[in-house]
Coordinates of C-alpha atoms in Angstrom, one line a residue:
X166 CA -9.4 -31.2 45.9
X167 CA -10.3 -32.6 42.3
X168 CA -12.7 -29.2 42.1
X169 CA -9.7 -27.1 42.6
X170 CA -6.8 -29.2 40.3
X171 CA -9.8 -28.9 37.3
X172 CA -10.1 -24.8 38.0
X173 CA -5.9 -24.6 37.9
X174 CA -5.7 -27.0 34.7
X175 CA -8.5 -24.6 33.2
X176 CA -6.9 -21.8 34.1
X177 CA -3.4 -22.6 33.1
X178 CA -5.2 -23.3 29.3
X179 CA -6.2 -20.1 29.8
X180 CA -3.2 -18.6 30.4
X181 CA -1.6 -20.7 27.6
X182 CA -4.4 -19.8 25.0
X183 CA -4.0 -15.8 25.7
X184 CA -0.3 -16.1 25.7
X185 CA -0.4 -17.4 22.1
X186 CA -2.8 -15.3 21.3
X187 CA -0.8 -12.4 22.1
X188 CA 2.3 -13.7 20.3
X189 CA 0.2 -13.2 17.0
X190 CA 1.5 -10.4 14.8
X191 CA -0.8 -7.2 14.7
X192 CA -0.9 -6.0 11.4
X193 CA -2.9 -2.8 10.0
X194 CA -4.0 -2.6 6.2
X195 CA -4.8 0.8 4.0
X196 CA -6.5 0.0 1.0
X197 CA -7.9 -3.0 2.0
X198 CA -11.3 -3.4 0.3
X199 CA -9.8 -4.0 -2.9
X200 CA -7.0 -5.2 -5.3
X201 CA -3.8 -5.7 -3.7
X202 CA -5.0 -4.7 0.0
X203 CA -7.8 -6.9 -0.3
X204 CA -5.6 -9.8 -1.5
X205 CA -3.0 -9.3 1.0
X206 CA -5.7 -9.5 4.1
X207 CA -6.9 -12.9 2.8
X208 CA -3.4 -14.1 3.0
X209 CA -2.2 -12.8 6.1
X210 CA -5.7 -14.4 7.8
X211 CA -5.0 -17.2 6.2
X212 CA -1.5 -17.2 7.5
X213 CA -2.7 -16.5 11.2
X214 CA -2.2 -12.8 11.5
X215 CA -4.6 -10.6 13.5
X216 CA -5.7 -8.2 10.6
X217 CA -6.8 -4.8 10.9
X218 CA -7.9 -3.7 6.9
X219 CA -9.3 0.0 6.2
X220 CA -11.2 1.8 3.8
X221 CA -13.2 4.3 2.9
X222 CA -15.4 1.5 0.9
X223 CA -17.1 0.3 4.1
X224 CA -20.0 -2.2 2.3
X225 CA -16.7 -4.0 0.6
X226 CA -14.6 -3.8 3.5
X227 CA -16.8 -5.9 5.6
X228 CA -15.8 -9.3 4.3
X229 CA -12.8 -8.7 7.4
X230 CA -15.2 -8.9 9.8
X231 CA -16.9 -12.3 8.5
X232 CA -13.3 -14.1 8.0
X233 CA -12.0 -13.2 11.0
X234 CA -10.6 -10.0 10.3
X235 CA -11.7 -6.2 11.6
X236 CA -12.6 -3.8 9.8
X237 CA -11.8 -0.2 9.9
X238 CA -13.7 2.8 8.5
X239 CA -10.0 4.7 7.4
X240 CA -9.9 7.9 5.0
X241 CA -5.9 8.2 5.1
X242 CA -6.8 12.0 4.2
X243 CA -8.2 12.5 7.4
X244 CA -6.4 13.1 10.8
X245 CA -9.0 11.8 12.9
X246 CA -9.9 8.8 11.2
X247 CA -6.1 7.9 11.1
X248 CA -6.1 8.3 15.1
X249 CA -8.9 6.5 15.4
X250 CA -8.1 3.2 14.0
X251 CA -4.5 3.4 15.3
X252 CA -5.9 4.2 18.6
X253 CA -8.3 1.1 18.5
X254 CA -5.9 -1.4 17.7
X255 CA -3.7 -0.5 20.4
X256 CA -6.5 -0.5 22.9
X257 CA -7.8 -4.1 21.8
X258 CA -4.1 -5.8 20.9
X259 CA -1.4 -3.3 22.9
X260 CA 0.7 -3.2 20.2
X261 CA 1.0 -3.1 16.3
X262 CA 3.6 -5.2 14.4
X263 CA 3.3 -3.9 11.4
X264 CA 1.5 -1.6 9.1
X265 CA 1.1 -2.2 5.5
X266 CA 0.7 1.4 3.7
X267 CA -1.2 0.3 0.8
X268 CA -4.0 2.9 0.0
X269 CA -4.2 4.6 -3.4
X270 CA -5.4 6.4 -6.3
X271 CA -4.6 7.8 -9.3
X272 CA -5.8 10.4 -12.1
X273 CA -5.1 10.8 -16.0
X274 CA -4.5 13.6 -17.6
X275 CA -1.7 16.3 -18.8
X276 CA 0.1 18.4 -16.2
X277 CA -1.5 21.4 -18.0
X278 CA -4.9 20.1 -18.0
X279 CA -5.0 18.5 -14.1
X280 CA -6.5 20.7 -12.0
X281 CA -5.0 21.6 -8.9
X282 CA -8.3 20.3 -7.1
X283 CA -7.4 16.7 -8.4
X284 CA -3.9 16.9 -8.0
X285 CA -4.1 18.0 -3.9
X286 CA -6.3 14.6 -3.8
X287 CA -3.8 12.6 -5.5
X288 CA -0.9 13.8 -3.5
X289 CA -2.8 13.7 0.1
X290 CA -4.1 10.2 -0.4
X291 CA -0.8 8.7 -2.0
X292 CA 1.6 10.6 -0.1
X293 CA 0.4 12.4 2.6
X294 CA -2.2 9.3 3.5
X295 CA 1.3 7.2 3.8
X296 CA 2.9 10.1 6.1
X297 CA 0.0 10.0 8.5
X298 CA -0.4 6.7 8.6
X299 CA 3.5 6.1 9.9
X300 CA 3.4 9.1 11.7
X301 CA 0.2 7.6 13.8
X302 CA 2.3 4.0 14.6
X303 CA 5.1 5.5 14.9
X304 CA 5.2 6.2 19.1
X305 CA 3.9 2.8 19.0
X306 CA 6.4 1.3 17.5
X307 CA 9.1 2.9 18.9
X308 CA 7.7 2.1 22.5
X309 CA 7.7 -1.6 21.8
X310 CA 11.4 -1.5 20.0
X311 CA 10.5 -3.4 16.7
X312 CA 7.8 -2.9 14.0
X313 CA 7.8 -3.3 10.0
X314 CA 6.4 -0.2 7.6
X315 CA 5.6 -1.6 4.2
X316 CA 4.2 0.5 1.1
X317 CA 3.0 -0.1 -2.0
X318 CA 5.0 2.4 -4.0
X319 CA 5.0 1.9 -7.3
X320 CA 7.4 1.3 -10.3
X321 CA 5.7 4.9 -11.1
X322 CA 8.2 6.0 -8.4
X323 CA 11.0 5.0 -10.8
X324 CA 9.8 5.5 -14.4
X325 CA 7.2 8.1 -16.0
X326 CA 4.3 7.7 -19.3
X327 CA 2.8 11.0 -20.3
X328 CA -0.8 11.7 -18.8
X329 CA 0.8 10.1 -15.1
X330 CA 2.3 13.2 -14.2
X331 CA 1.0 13.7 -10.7
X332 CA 0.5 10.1 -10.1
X333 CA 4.7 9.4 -10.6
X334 CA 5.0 12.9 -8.6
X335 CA 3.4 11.1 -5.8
X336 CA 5.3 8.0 -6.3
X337 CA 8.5 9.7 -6.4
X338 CA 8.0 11.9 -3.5
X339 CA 7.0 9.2 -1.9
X340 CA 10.3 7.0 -2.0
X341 CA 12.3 10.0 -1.3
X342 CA 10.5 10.0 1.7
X343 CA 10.7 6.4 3.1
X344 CA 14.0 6.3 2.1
X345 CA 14.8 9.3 4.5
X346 CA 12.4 7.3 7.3
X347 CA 14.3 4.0 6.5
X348 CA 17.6 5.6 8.5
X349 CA 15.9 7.4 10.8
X350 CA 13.8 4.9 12.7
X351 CA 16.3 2.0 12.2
X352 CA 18.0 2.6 15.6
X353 CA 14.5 1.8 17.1
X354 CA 14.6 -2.0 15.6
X355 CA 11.4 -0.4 12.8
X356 CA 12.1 -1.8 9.5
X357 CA 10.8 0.3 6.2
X358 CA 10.3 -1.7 3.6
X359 CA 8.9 -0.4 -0.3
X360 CA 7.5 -2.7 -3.3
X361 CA 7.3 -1.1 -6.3
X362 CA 4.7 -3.0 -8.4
X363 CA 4.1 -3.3 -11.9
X364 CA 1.0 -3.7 -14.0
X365 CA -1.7 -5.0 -11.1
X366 CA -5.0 -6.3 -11.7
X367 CA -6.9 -3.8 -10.3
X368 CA -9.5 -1.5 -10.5
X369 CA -6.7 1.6 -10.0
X370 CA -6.9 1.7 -14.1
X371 CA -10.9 2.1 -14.3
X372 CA -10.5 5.2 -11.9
X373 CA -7.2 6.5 -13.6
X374 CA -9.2 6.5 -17.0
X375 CA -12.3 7.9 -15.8
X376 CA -10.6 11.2 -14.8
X377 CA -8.9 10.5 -18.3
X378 CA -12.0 11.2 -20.2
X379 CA -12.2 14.5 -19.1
X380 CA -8.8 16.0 -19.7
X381 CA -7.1 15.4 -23.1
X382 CA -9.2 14.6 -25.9
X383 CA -10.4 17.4 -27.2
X384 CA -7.8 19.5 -26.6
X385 CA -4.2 20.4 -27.3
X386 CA -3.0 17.4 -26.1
X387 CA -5.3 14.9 -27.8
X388 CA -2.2 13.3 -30.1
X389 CA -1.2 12.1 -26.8
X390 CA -4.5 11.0 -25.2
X391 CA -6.0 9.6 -28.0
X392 CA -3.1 6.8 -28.8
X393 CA -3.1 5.8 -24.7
X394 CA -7.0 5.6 -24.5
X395 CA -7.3 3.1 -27.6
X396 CA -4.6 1.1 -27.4
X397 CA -5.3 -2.2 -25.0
X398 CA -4.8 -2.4 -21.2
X399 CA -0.7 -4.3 -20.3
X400 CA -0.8 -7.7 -19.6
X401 CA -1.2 -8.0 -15.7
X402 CA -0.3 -9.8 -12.4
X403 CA -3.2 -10.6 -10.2
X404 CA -2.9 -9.1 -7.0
X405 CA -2.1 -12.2 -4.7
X406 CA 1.8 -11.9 -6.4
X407 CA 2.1 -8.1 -4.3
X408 CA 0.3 -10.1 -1.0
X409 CA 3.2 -13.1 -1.4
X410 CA 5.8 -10.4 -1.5
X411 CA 4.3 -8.5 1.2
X412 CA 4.0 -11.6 3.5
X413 CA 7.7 -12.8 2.7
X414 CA 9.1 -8.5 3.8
X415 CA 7.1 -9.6 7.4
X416 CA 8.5 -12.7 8.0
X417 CA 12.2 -12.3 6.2
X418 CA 14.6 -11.3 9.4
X419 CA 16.5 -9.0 7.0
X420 CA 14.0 -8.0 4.1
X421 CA 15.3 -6.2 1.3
X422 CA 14.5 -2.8 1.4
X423 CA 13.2 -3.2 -2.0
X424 CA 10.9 -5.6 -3.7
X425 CA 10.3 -5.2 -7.5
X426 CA 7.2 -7.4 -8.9
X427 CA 5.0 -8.0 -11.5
X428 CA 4.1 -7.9 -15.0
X429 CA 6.7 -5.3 -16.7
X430 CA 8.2 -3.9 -13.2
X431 CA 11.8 -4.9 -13.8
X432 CA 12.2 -4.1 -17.2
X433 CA 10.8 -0.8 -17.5
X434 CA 12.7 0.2 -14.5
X435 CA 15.8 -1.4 -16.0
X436 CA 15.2 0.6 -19.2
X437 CA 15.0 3.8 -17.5
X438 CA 18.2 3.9 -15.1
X439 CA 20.2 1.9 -18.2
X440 CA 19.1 4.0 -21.4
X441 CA 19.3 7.6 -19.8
X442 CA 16.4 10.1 -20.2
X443 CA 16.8 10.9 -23.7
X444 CA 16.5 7.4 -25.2
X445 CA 13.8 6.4 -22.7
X446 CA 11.7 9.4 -23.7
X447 CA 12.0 8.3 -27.8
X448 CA 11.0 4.1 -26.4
X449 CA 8.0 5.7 -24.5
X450 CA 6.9 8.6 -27.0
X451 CA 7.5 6.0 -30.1
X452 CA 4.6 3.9 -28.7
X453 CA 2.1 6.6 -29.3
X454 CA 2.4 7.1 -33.3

């Protein structure tokens, strides 16, 4: 008899453990080996998520994996890797809460310089990647009546500097596009949520100026290039200020469907809908004399 009362106390632990287990939120990360992605896994472990981070960058990606994370080897420019990972985290957790649509990338250079090559990658990792991505969870989702799509837009979806062309075409598209989803999937209890940060510290503005160095300089457009590549980097937020904002849209019953943050965000947006193109265009074009 005592045998048999220990196996039924074990087992109702059991049953207790797995339970709560299961009432932990799923949540997938793009972009997550780095920068805001990177910052916003270490939180949400941290806050007792089950975390699901990928990347292309594999060797930096496996910190997950050692801090009770998983990893996930994710190109958001590729179909099958998409499947893949959205496929394995319904397998192992039977559901996903929410995805955090965070992978970018960015290049610099004139819209008559940028070649069409670079400008495909730009738009299929930060718009296209997004659209796969929610397009993958989104049966899921729908399935389980509730779920939360957050992206990393960018205040580059609401303002432009010379040399970002394709960068704020992305952005812009982007945020036409999650506005659309926003109505569409709300009947489905799936919230869409978008966070337009500003100056980030990152590594997005090493890569942006890399592909800078080959367009511009020495050509008809170097009195534009040449004041932007001297002059000194923005003040920046760290990335942890995106990850608190990000964590606050998952637990917030009715997030905004806009968040606006860090260094500059506000009032360069601010200038832009309040001064009218004209005017804006003088403010951004008097900064490169």
């Amino acid at each position: 008899m005592r045998i048999v009362k220990i196996l039924m106390a074990a087992l109702a632990l059991l049953t207790t453990f797995n339970t709560r287990a299961s009432d932990k939120k799923v949540v997938i990360v793009t972009g997550s080996a780095s920068g805001i992605g990177k910052a916003t896994c270490e939180r949400l472990l941290k806050e007792g998520y089950i975390v699901y981070g990928g990347d292309i960058e594999l060797e930096k990606n496996q910190y997950l994996d050692k801090t009770g994370g998983h990893s996930l080897i994710l190109d958001v420019t590729k179909d099958d890797q998409v499947k893949a990972a959205v496929d394995r985290v319904i397998k192992e957790q039977g559901k996903i809460d929410i995805l955090f649509n965070n992978a970018g990338f960015g290049v610099m250079g004139t819209n008559e310089e940028t070649t069409m090559e670079d400008a495909q990658k730009v738009m299929d990792v930060n718009f296209y990647g997004y659209v796969r991505m929610i397009k993958a969870v989104l049966p899921q989702m729908r399935a389980q009546k509730s779920g939360r799509i957050i992206n990393t837009t960018s205040m580059g979806g609401k303002i432009y500097f010379p040399l970002a062309g394709i960068y704020h075409a992305s952005k812009h598209a982007l945020e036409g596009w999650l506005d659309v989803l926003r109505l569409e999937v709300k009947e489905f209890g799936i919230k869409v949520v978008i966070i337009e940060p500003g100056f980030i510290n990152t590594n997005f503005y090493n890569v942006s100026g890399d592909y800078g160095k080959k367009y511009g300089a020495n050509t008809a457009y170097g009195h534009i290039f040449e004041p932007i590549a001297k002059a000194p980097l923005p003040k920046m937020s760290e990335p942890d200020v995106i990850a608190k904002v990000v964590a606050k849209a998952i637990t917030k019953r009715n997030p905004k469907t806009r968040y606006v943050k860090g260094k500059s965000a506000k009032m360069l947006i601010w200038m832009r809908n309040t001064l009218g193109d004209k005017m804006y265009d003088r403010i951004v074009m008097s900064q490169l004399k």
